[in-house]
Each structure stands twice: as C-alpha cells, then as structure tokens.
Amino acid sequence: MSDCIFCQIIAGDIPSTKVYEDDEFLAFEDVSPEAPVHTLIVPKKHYHSLNDDIPADVLGRLYKLVPYVAELKGVHDSGYRTVANTGDDANQTVHHLHVHIIGGKQLSEHSS
Ligand code: DGP
C-alpha cells in the first residue's frame, strides 16, 4: 500500500535501521524506542493487523522469527516482551501488522 509507512520502509523509500531481512519479513529498529532494545518485525506483504485473515503458516513463521531476532539483539536469554497492538484501543498507530520486541532492561510487570 503506497500510503503505508511500513510498506515504504520495506520498499526502501523510507530509510530504516535493518536488523534482519528475508524474502518474507523485515526487522528494523523502532524510531521511538521505549527500551534499549526496541525492534519491529513486519511481514513484507501488507496486513492491517492480527484481525486480518492471515494464513497460519505466515503467523507461525513471523513468531518463529521472534527468538531469532531477539538473539540478534542480545536479549534472547535476558528476556524481552513481544507486543502486537491491534486497533484503536490498543493505540495501533501503524496499520501494517508488526510485532514489537522490547527489552534490554527490566520491564514493568504489566503493560496496560
Ligand atoms: P504501534 O502501531 O503503536 O504498535 O507502533 C508503531 C511503531 O512504529 C511505533 O513504536 C513507532 C514506529 N514507527 C512509526 N513510524 C516509523 C518510521 O517511519 N520508522 C520506524 N523505524 N519506526 C516507525
């Protein structure tokens, strides 16, 4: 989608700091990090959110990437939080499915 920021990042039209890339997914640093590690993983194919009809194998590969990217970022063993905000009440601001990987410090007990 041409008006989607993450599609423009995937296309290389908006610069990003890449952490990982393959044919199907891109991981890059969040522009407004909430913690020392704050990386986003996105499918290159545009889905608005988890509410879309996403094939289970795509979701499976996306979430299988999480510990790999966490390893690349050095938080695999120390721990990290994954967040996939969906819709307005969750403050989803970019309507392209993405998983946040947040870590590198002791996080608050609850996220609400
Ligand atoms: P959310 O939709 O609330 O789950 O989070 C979207 C995240 O995307 C937010 O943490 C900031 C990040 N973000 C927004 N625009 C850009 C951008 O242009 N570049 C990068 N690297 N991150 C962005």
Short mmCIF file of N, CA, C and O and ligand atoms in Angstrom, two decimals:
data_model
loop_
_atom_site.label_atom_id
_atom_site.label_comp_id
_atom_site.label_asym_id
_atom_site.label_seq_id
_atom_site.Cartn_x
_atom_site.Cartn_y
_atom_site.Cartn_z
N MET A 1 0.85 -1.20 0.00
CA MET A 1 0.00 0.00 0.00
C MET A 1 0.88 1.24 0.00
O MET A 1 1.73 1.40 0.86
N SER A 2 0.67 2.11 -0.95
CA SER A 2 1.58 3.23 -1.13
C SER A 2 1.54 4.23 0.02
O SER A 2 2.50 4.96 0.24
N ASP A 3 0.41 4.30 0.75
CA ASP A 3 0.32 5.27 1.85
C ASP A 3 0.68 4.65 3.19
O ASP A 3 0.51 5.28 4.23
N CYS A 4 1.23 3.45 3.18
CA CYS A 4 1.61 2.76 4.42
C CYS A 4 3.09 2.99 4.70
O CYS A 4 3.95 2.67 3.85
N ILE A 5 3.39 3.53 5.88
CA ILE A 5 4.78 3.83 6.23
C ILE A 5 5.65 2.57 6.18
O ILE A 5 6.78 2.60 5.66
N PHE A 6 5.14 1.48 6.72
CA PHE A 6 5.97 0.28 6.76
C PHE A 6 6.15 -0.33 5.37
O PHE A 6 7.22 -0.87 5.07
N CYS A 7 5.15 -0.20 4.50
CA CYS A 7 5.35 -0.63 3.11
C CYS A 7 6.44 0.21 2.44
O CYS A 7 7.25 -0.31 1.66
N GLN A 8 6.49 1.49 2.78
CA GLN A 8 7.52 2.35 2.21
C GLN A 8 8.90 2.00 2.77
O GLN A 8 9.91 2.08 2.06
N ILE A 9 8.95 1.60 4.05
CA ILE A 9 10.22 1.13 4.61
C ILE A 9 10.66 -0.16 3.92
O ILE A 9 11.83 -0.32 3.53
N ILE A 10 9.72 -1.08 3.74
CA ILE A 10 10.03 -2.36 3.07
C ILE A 10 10.54 -2.11 1.65
O ILE A 10 11.49 -2.75 1.20
N ALA A 11 9.94 -1.14 0.98
CA ALA A 11 10.34 -0.82 -0.40
C ALA A 11 11.66 -0.05 -0.45
O ALA A 11 12.23 0.13 -1.54
N GLY A 12 12.13 0.42 0.71
CA GLY A 12 13.37 1.19 0.74
C GLY A 12 13.16 2.67 0.47
O GLY A 12 14.13 3.41 0.33
N ASP A 13 11.91 3.09 0.39
CA ASP A 13 11.61 4.50 0.12
C ASP A 13 11.76 5.38 1.36
O ASP A 13 11.93 6.59 1.26
N ILE A 14 11.64 4.76 2.54
CA ILE A 14 11.91 5.44 3.81
C ILE A 14 13.04 4.67 4.47
O ILE A 14 12.97 3.44 4.57
N PRO A 15 14.10 5.36 4.91
CA PRO A 15 15.23 4.64 5.49
C PRO A 15 14.87 4.03 6.84
O PRO A 15 14.03 4.54 7.58
N SER A 16 15.53 2.94 7.15
CA SER A 16 15.37 2.31 8.46
C SER A 16 16.68 1.61 8.80
O SER A 16 17.52 1.38 7.93
N THR A 17 16.81 1.30 10.07
CA THR A 17 17.97 0.53 10.51
C THR A 17 17.57 -0.93 10.54
O THR A 17 16.85 -1.38 11.44
N LYS A 18 18.02 -1.67 9.54
CA LYS A 18 17.60 -3.07 9.40
C LYS A 18 18.35 -3.96 10.38
O LYS A 18 19.56 -3.82 10.59
N VAL A 19 17.61 -4.89 10.94
CA VAL A 19 18.17 -5.89 11.85
C VAL A 19 18.21 -7.25 11.17
O VAL A 19 19.15 -8.03 11.36
N TYR A 20 17.21 -7.53 10.36
CA TYR A 20 17.09 -8.83 9.70
C TYR A 20 16.19 -8.66 8.49
O TYR A 20 15.23 -7.88 8.52
N GLU A 21 16.48 -9.41 7.43
CA GLU A 21 15.61 -9.37 6.26
C GLU A 21 15.68 -10.70 5.54
O GLU A 21 16.75 -11.30 5.39
N ASP A 22 14.53 -11.19 5.11
CA ASP A 22 14.48 -12.30 4.17
C ASP A 22 13.40 -11.99 3.15
O ASP A 22 12.91 -10.85 3.08
N ASP A 23 13.02 -12.98 2.36
CA ASP A 23 12.05 -12.71 1.29
C ASP A 23 10.69 -12.29 1.82
O ASP A 23 9.93 -11.60 1.12
N GLU A 24 10.39 -12.71 3.04
CA GLU A 24 9.03 -12.56 3.55
C GLU A 24 8.89 -11.54 4.68
O GLU A 24 7.81 -10.97 4.87
N PHE A 25 9.99 -11.30 5.41
CA PHE A 25 9.91 -10.46 6.61
C PHE A 25 11.06 -9.46 6.66
O PHE A 25 12.13 -9.70 6.10
N LEU A 26 10.81 -8.38 7.39
CA LEU A 26 11.85 -7.39 7.67
C LEU A 26 11.78 -7.05 9.15
O LEU A 26 10.68 -6.88 9.70
N ALA A 27 12.94 -6.98 9.79
CA ALA A 27 13.01 -6.48 11.16
C ALA A 27 13.87 -5.22 11.14
O ALA A 27 14.93 -5.18 10.50
N PHE A 28 13.39 -4.18 11.82
CA PHE A 28 14.11 -2.91 11.85
C PHE A 28 13.87 -2.22 13.17
O PHE A 28 12.91 -2.53 13.90
N GLU A 29 14.76 -1.27 13.49
CA GLU A 29 14.67 -0.59 14.78
C GLU A 29 13.49 0.38 14.80
O GLU A 29 13.25 1.12 13.84
N ASP A 30 12.77 0.37 15.93
CA ASP A 30 11.68 1.32 16.11
C ASP A 30 12.26 2.74 16.20
O ASP A 30 13.27 2.96 16.87
N VAL A 31 11.61 3.68 15.55
CA VAL A 31 12.10 5.06 15.51
C VAL A 31 11.95 5.75 16.88
O VAL A 31 12.65 6.73 17.15
N SER A 32 11.05 5.24 17.71
CA SER A 32 10.83 5.83 19.05
C SER A 32 10.98 4.75 20.12
O SER A 32 9.97 4.30 20.70
N PRO A 33 12.21 4.32 20.38
CA PRO A 33 12.39 3.17 21.27
C PRO A 33 11.93 3.44 22.69
O PRO A 33 12.18 4.51 23.25
N GLU A 34 11.26 2.45 23.25
CA GLU A 34 10.77 2.52 24.63
C GLU A 34 11.73 1.85 25.60
O GLU A 34 11.50 1.86 26.81
N ALA A 35 12.77 1.23 25.07
CA ALA A 35 13.73 0.48 25.88
C ALA A 35 15.01 0.37 25.07
O ALA A 35 15.01 0.69 23.86
N PRO A 36 16.12 -0.06 25.70
CA PRO A 36 17.37 -0.16 24.95
C PRO A 36 17.25 -1.02 23.69
O PRO A 36 17.94 -0.76 22.70
N VAL A 37 16.42 -2.05 23.75
CA VAL A 37 16.13 -2.84 22.55
C VAL A 37 14.66 -2.63 22.20
O VAL A 37 13.77 -2.84 23.05
N HIS A 38 14.41 -2.17 21.00
CA HIS A 38 13.02 -2.00 20.53
C HIS A 38 13.04 -2.18 19.01
O HIS A 38 13.34 -1.25 18.26
N THR A 39 12.73 -3.38 18.62
CA THR A 39 12.82 -3.77 17.22
C THR A 39 11.45 -4.23 16.76
O THR A 39 10.68 -4.80 17.54
N LEU A 40 11.13 -3.94 15.52
CA LEU A 40 9.85 -4.34 14.93
C LEU A 40 10.08 -5.40 13.88
O LEU A 40 11.06 -5.32 13.12
N ILE A 41 9.21 -6.40 13.85
CA ILE A 41 9.22 -7.39 12.76
C ILE A 41 7.92 -7.23 11.99
O ILE A 41 6.84 -7.20 12.58
N VAL A 42 8.05 -7.12 10.67
CA VAL A 42 6.86 -6.96 9.83
C VAL A 42 6.91 -7.96 8.68
O VAL A 42 7.99 -8.27 8.16
N PRO A 43 5.74 -8.47 8.30
CA PRO A 43 5.69 -9.21 7.03
C PRO A 43 5.78 -8.22 5.87
O PRO A 43 5.25 -7.10 5.97
N LYS A 44 6.43 -8.61 4.81
CA LYS A 44 6.52 -7.69 3.67
C LYS A 44 5.17 -7.52 2.98
O LYS A 44 4.88 -6.46 2.43
N LYS A 45 4.36 -8.56 3.02
CA LYS A 45 3.00 -8.45 2.49
C LYS A 45 2.18 -7.63 3.48
O LYS A 45 2.30 -7.81 4.69
N HIS A 46 1.36 -6.74 2.95
CA HIS A 46 0.60 -5.85 3.82
C HIS A 46 -0.61 -6.55 4.43
O HIS A 46 -1.51 -7.00 3.71
N TYR A 47 -0.62 -6.62 5.76
CA TYR A 47 -1.81 -6.97 6.52
C TYR A 47 -2.03 -5.81 7.49
O TYR A 47 -1.06 -5.31 8.08
N HIS A 48 -3.29 -5.43 7.70
CA HIS A 48 -3.55 -4.31 8.60
C HIS A 48 -3.17 -4.63 10.04
O HIS A 48 -2.60 -3.81 10.75
N SER A 49 -3.54 -5.82 10.47
CA SER A 49 -3.35 -6.18 11.88
C SER A 49 -3.64 -7.67 12.02
O SER A 49 -3.96 -8.36 11.04
N LEU A 50 -3.56 -8.15 13.25
CA LEU A 50 -3.90 -9.55 13.51
C LEU A 50 -5.35 -9.85 13.18
O LEU A 50 -5.73 -11.02 13.05
N ASN A 51 -6.19 -8.82 13.07
CA ASN A 51 -7.59 -9.04 12.73
C ASN A 51 -7.79 -9.44 11.27
O ASN A 51 -8.88 -9.89 10.90
N ASP A 52 -6.75 -9.28 10.45
CA ASP A 52 -6.87 -9.70 9.06
C ASP A 52 -6.89 -11.23 8.97
O ASP A 52 -6.52 -11.92 9.92
N ASP A 53 -7.26 -11.71 7.82
CA ASP A 53 -7.28 -13.16 7.59
C ASP A 53 -5.87 -13.58 7.16
O ASP A 53 -5.58 -13.69 5.97
N ILE A 54 -5.03 -13.80 8.15
CA ILE A 54 -3.61 -14.09 7.89
C ILE A 54 -3.42 -15.60 7.92
O ILE A 54 -3.81 -16.26 8.89
N PRO A 55 -2.79 -16.16 6.89
CA PRO A 55 -2.55 -17.60 6.91
C PRO A 55 -1.75 -18.01 8.15
O PRO A 55 -0.81 -17.32 8.56
N ALA A 56 -2.14 -19.14 8.72
CA ALA A 56 -1.49 -19.59 9.95
C ALA A 56 0.00 -19.81 9.74
O ALA A 56 0.80 -19.57 10.66
N ASP A 57 0.39 -20.26 8.56
CA ASP A 57 1.82 -20.51 8.35
C ASP A 57 2.61 -19.20 8.32
O ASP A 57 3.76 -19.15 8.76
N VAL A 58 1.98 -18.13 7.84
CA VAL A 58 2.66 -16.82 7.87
C VAL A 58 2.84 -16.37 9.32
O VAL A 58 3.93 -15.94 9.72
N LEU A 59 1.77 -16.49 10.11
CA LEU A 59 1.88 -16.11 11.53
C LEU A 59 2.91 -16.98 12.24
O LEU A 59 3.68 -16.49 13.08
N GLY A 60 2.93 -18.26 11.89
CA GLY A 60 3.89 -19.16 12.51
C GLY A 60 5.32 -18.75 12.19
O GLY A 60 6.18 -18.69 13.08
N ARG A 61 5.58 -18.43 10.92
CA ARG A 61 6.94 -18.02 10.55
C ARG A 61 7.29 -16.68 11.20
O ARG A 61 8.43 -16.46 11.62
N LEU A 62 6.30 -15.79 11.28
CA LEU A 62 6.55 -14.48 11.92
C LEU A 62 6.98 -14.69 13.38
O LEU A 62 8.00 -14.14 13.82
N TYR A 63 6.22 -15.49 14.11
CA TYR A 63 6.54 -15.65 15.53
C TYR A 63 7.76 -16.54 15.75
O TYR A 63 8.46 -16.39 16.77
N LYS A 64 8.06 -17.43 14.79
CA LYS A 64 9.30 -18.20 14.91
C LYS A 64 10.52 -17.30 14.73
O LYS A 64 11.61 -17.60 15.20
N LEU A 65 10.33 -16.17 14.05
CA LEU A 65 11.43 -15.22 13.87
C LEU A 65 11.75 -14.45 15.15
O LEU A 65 12.86 -13.94 15.31
N VAL A 66 10.75 -14.36 16.03
CA VAL A 66 10.92 -13.52 17.22
C VAL A 66 12.16 -13.92 18.04
O VAL A 66 13.02 -13.07 18.31
N PRO A 67 12.31 -15.19 18.44
CA PRO A 67 13.50 -15.52 19.23
C PRO A 67 14.80 -15.36 18.45
O PRO A 67 15.85 -15.08 19.04
N TYR A 68 14.73 -15.53 17.12
CA TYR A 68 15.93 -15.34 16.32
C TYR A 68 16.36 -13.87 16.33
O TYR A 68 17.55 -13.56 16.53
N VAL A 69 15.40 -12.98 16.13
CA VAL A 69 15.72 -11.55 16.17
C VAL A 69 16.14 -11.14 17.59
O VAL A 69 17.06 -10.33 17.76
N ALA A 70 15.48 -11.72 18.58
CA ALA A 70 15.90 -11.44 19.97
C ALA A 70 17.35 -11.86 20.19
O ALA A 70 18.11 -11.16 20.87
N GLU A 71 17.73 -12.97 19.60
CA GLU A 71 19.13 -13.41 19.69
C GLU A 71 20.06 -12.39 19.02
O GLU A 71 21.09 -12.00 19.58
N LEU A 72 19.67 -11.94 17.83
CA LEU A 72 20.49 -10.94 17.12
C LEU A 72 20.65 -9.68 17.96
O LEU A 72 21.70 -9.03 17.91
N LYS A 73 19.61 -9.33 18.73
CA LYS A 73 19.64 -8.11 19.53
C LYS A 73 20.21 -8.33 20.93
O LYS A 73 20.28 -7.40 21.75
N GLY A 74 20.57 -9.58 21.24
CA GLY A 74 21.23 -9.86 22.51
C GLY A 74 20.32 -9.95 23.71
O GLY A 74 20.79 -9.86 24.85
N VAL A 75 19.01 -10.16 23.47
CA VAL A 75 18.09 -10.24 24.60
C VAL A 75 17.40 -11.60 24.71
O VAL A 75 16.49 -11.79 25.52
N HIS A 76 17.85 -12.54 23.89
CA HIS A 76 17.21 -13.86 23.88
C HIS A 76 17.20 -14.47 25.28
O HIS A 76 16.18 -15.00 25.74
N ASP A 77 18.32 -14.39 25.96
CA ASP A 77 18.43 -15.06 27.26
C ASP A 77 18.01 -14.15 28.42
O ASP A 77 17.54 -14.64 29.45
N SER A 78 18.18 -12.85 28.27
CA SER A 78 17.82 -11.93 29.36
C SER A 78 16.31 -11.71 29.43
O SER A 78 15.77 -11.37 30.49
N GLY A 79 15.64 -11.89 28.30
CA GLY A 79 14.18 -11.74 28.27
C GLY A 79 13.75 -10.51 27.51
O GLY A 79 14.51 -9.54 27.36
N TYR A 80 12.54 -10.57 27.03
CA TYR A 80 12.02 -9.48 26.21
C TYR A 80 10.50 -9.60 26.16
O TYR A 80 9.94 -10.65 26.49
N ARG A 81 9.87 -8.54 25.75
CA ARG A 81 8.40 -8.52 25.62
C ARG A 81 8.05 -8.42 24.14
O ARG A 81 8.69 -7.67 23.39
N THR A 82 7.04 -9.17 23.73
CA THR A 82 6.53 -9.02 22.36
C THR A 82 5.13 -8.41 22.46
O THR A 82 4.34 -8.81 23.32
N VAL A 83 4.87 -7.46 21.59
CA VAL A 83 3.59 -6.75 21.58
C VAL A 83 3.12 -6.64 20.13
O VAL A 83 3.91 -6.27 19.25
N ALA A 84 1.86 -6.95 19.91
CA ALA A 84 1.25 -6.71 18.59
C ALA A 84 -0.04 -5.91 18.84
O ALA A 84 -1.09 -6.50 19.12
N ASN A 85 0.08 -4.60 18.81
CA ASN A 85 -1.09 -3.75 19.06
C ASN A 85 -2.09 -3.91 17.92
O ASN A 85 -1.70 -3.92 16.74
N THR A 86 -3.35 -4.00 18.29
CA THR A 86 -4.40 -4.22 17.29
C THR A 86 -5.55 -3.25 17.55
O THR A 86 -6.24 -3.35 18.57
N GLY A 87 -5.71 -2.30 16.64
CA GLY A 87 -6.86 -1.41 16.71
C GLY A 87 -6.70 -0.21 17.63
O GLY A 87 -5.66 -0.01 18.26
N ASP A 88 -7.76 0.56 17.70
CA ASP A 88 -7.70 1.87 18.35
C ASP A 88 -7.45 1.79 19.86
O ASP A 88 -6.65 2.55 20.40
N ASP A 89 -8.15 0.90 20.54
CA ASP A 89 -7.98 0.84 22.00
C ASP A 89 -6.56 0.42 22.39
O ASP A 89 -6.12 0.71 23.51
N ALA A 90 -5.89 -0.26 21.49
CA ALA A 90 -4.50 -0.66 21.76
C ALA A 90 -3.51 0.38 21.24
O ALA A 90 -2.30 0.17 21.32
N ASN A 91 -4.03 1.48 20.69
CA ASN A 91 -3.17 2.53 20.13
C ASN A 91 -2.30 2.03 18.99
O ASN A 91 -1.14 2.43 18.87
N GLN A 92 -2.87 1.18 18.14
CA GLN A 92 -2.13 0.81 16.93
C GLN A 92 -2.06 2.05 16.04
O GLN A 92 -3.10 2.56 15.62
N THR A 93 -0.84 2.52 15.81
CA THR A 93 -0.68 3.76 15.04
C THR A 93 -0.28 3.48 13.60
O THR A 93 -0.52 4.32 12.73
N VAL A 94 0.38 2.37 13.37
CA VAL A 94 0.75 1.99 12.00
C VAL A 94 -0.05 0.74 11.64
O VAL A 94 0.10 -0.30 12.29
N HIS A 95 -0.89 0.88 10.64
CA HIS A 95 -1.83 -0.19 10.32
C HIS A 95 -1.24 -1.15 9.29
O HIS A 95 -1.79 -1.35 8.20
N HIS A 96 -0.09 -1.67 9.68
CA HIS A 96 0.60 -2.75 8.95
C HIS A 96 1.07 -3.69 10.05
O HIS A 96 1.84 -3.26 10.94
N LEU A 97 0.62 -4.92 10.01
CA LEU A 97 0.92 -5.88 11.07
C LEU A 97 2.40 -5.82 11.47
O LEU A 97 3.29 -5.86 10.61
N HIS A 98 2.65 -5.70 12.77
CA HIS A 98 4.03 -5.69 13.25
C HIS A 98 4.07 -6.22 14.67
O HIS A 98 3.13 -6.04 15.43
N VAL A 99 5.19 -6.83 15.00
CA VAL A 99 5.43 -7.32 16.35
C VAL A 99 6.59 -6.52 16.93
O VAL A 99 7.67 -6.43 16.31
N HIS A 100 6.35 -5.91 18.08
CA HIS A 100 7.42 -5.21 18.79
C HIS A 100 8.21 -6.24 19.60
O HIS A 100 7.62 -7.10 20.26
N ILE A 101 9.52 -6.11 19.60
CA ILE A 101 10.39 -6.84 20.53
C ILE A 101 11.04 -5.78 21.40
O ILE A 101 11.79 -4.93 20.90
N ILE A 102 10.73 -5.82 22.68
CA ILE A 102 11.17 -4.77 23.61
C ILE A 102 11.95 -5.43 24.74
O ILE A 102 11.48 -6.40 25.35
N GLY A 103 13.12 -4.90 25.03
CA GLY A 103 13.91 -5.48 26.11
C GLY A 103 15.18 -4.69 26.35
O GLY A 103 15.29 -3.52 25.99
N GLY A 104 16.12 -5.35 26.98
CA GLY A 104 17.39 -4.69 27.29
C GLY A 104 17.38 -3.98 28.62
O GLY A 104 18.35 -3.30 28.98
N LYS A 105 16.29 -4.11 29.37
CA LYS A 105 16.19 -3.58 30.73
C LYS A 105 15.07 -4.34 31.43
O LYS A 105 14.29 -5.06 30.78
N GLN A 106 14.98 -4.17 32.74
CA GLN A 106 13.86 -4.75 33.47
C GLN A 106 12.59 -4.00 33.10
O GLN A 106 12.51 -2.78 33.35
N LEU A 107 11.64 -4.67 32.52
CA LEU A 107 10.40 -4.02 32.11
C LEU A 107 9.39 -4.01 33.24
O LEU A 107 9.48 -4.81 34.17
N SER A 108 8.40 -3.12 33.12
CA SER A 108 7.35 -3.09 34.12
C SER A 108 6.60 -4.42 34.12
O SER A 108 6.55 -5.13 33.12
N GLU A 109 6.01 -4.73 35.29
CA GLU A 109 5.37 -6.04 35.43
C GLU A 109 4.22 -6.23 34.46
O GLU A 109 4.01 -7.29 33.90
N HIS A 110 3.46 -5.15 34.27
CA HIS A 110 2.30 -5.23 33.39
C HIS A 110 2.38 -4.13 32.36
O HIS A 110 2.89 -3.04 32.63
N SER A 111 1.81 -4.39 31.21
CA SER A 111 1.70 -3.38 30.17
C SER A 111 0.22 -3.12 29.94
O SER A 111 -0.50 -3.99 29.50
N SER A 112 -0.25 -1.92 30.29
CA SER A 112 -1.68 -1.65 30.13
C SER A 112 -1.88 -0.21 29.68
O SER A 112 -0.95 0.56 29.60
P1 DGP B 1 2.04 0.70 17.14
O1 DGP B 1 1.30 0.87 15.84
O2 DGP B 1 1.55 1.58 18.23
O3 DGP B 1 2.08 -0.75 17.59
O4 DGP B 1 3.55 1.12 16.92
C1 DGP B 1 4.09 1.59 15.71
C2 DGP B 1 5.55 1.81 15.96
O5 DGP B 1 6.14 2.17 14.72
C3 DGP B 1 5.89 2.92 16.95
O6 DGP B 1 6.55 2.36 18.07
C4 DGP B 1 6.81 3.85 16.20
C5 DGP B 1 7.19 3.07 14.97
N1 DGP B 1 7.33 3.88 13.77
C6 DGP B 1 6.40 4.74 13.26
N2 DGP B 1 6.87 5.31 12.15
C7 DGP B 1 8.13 4.80 11.95
C8 DGP B 1 9.11 5.02 10.95
O7 DGP B 1 8.96 5.79 10.00
N3 DGP B 1 10.28 4.33 11.09
C9 DGP B 1 10.49 3.45 12.14
N4 DGP B 1 11.68 2.83 12.18
N5 DGP B 1 9.57 3.23 13.08
C10 DGP B 1 8.40 3.90 12.99
#
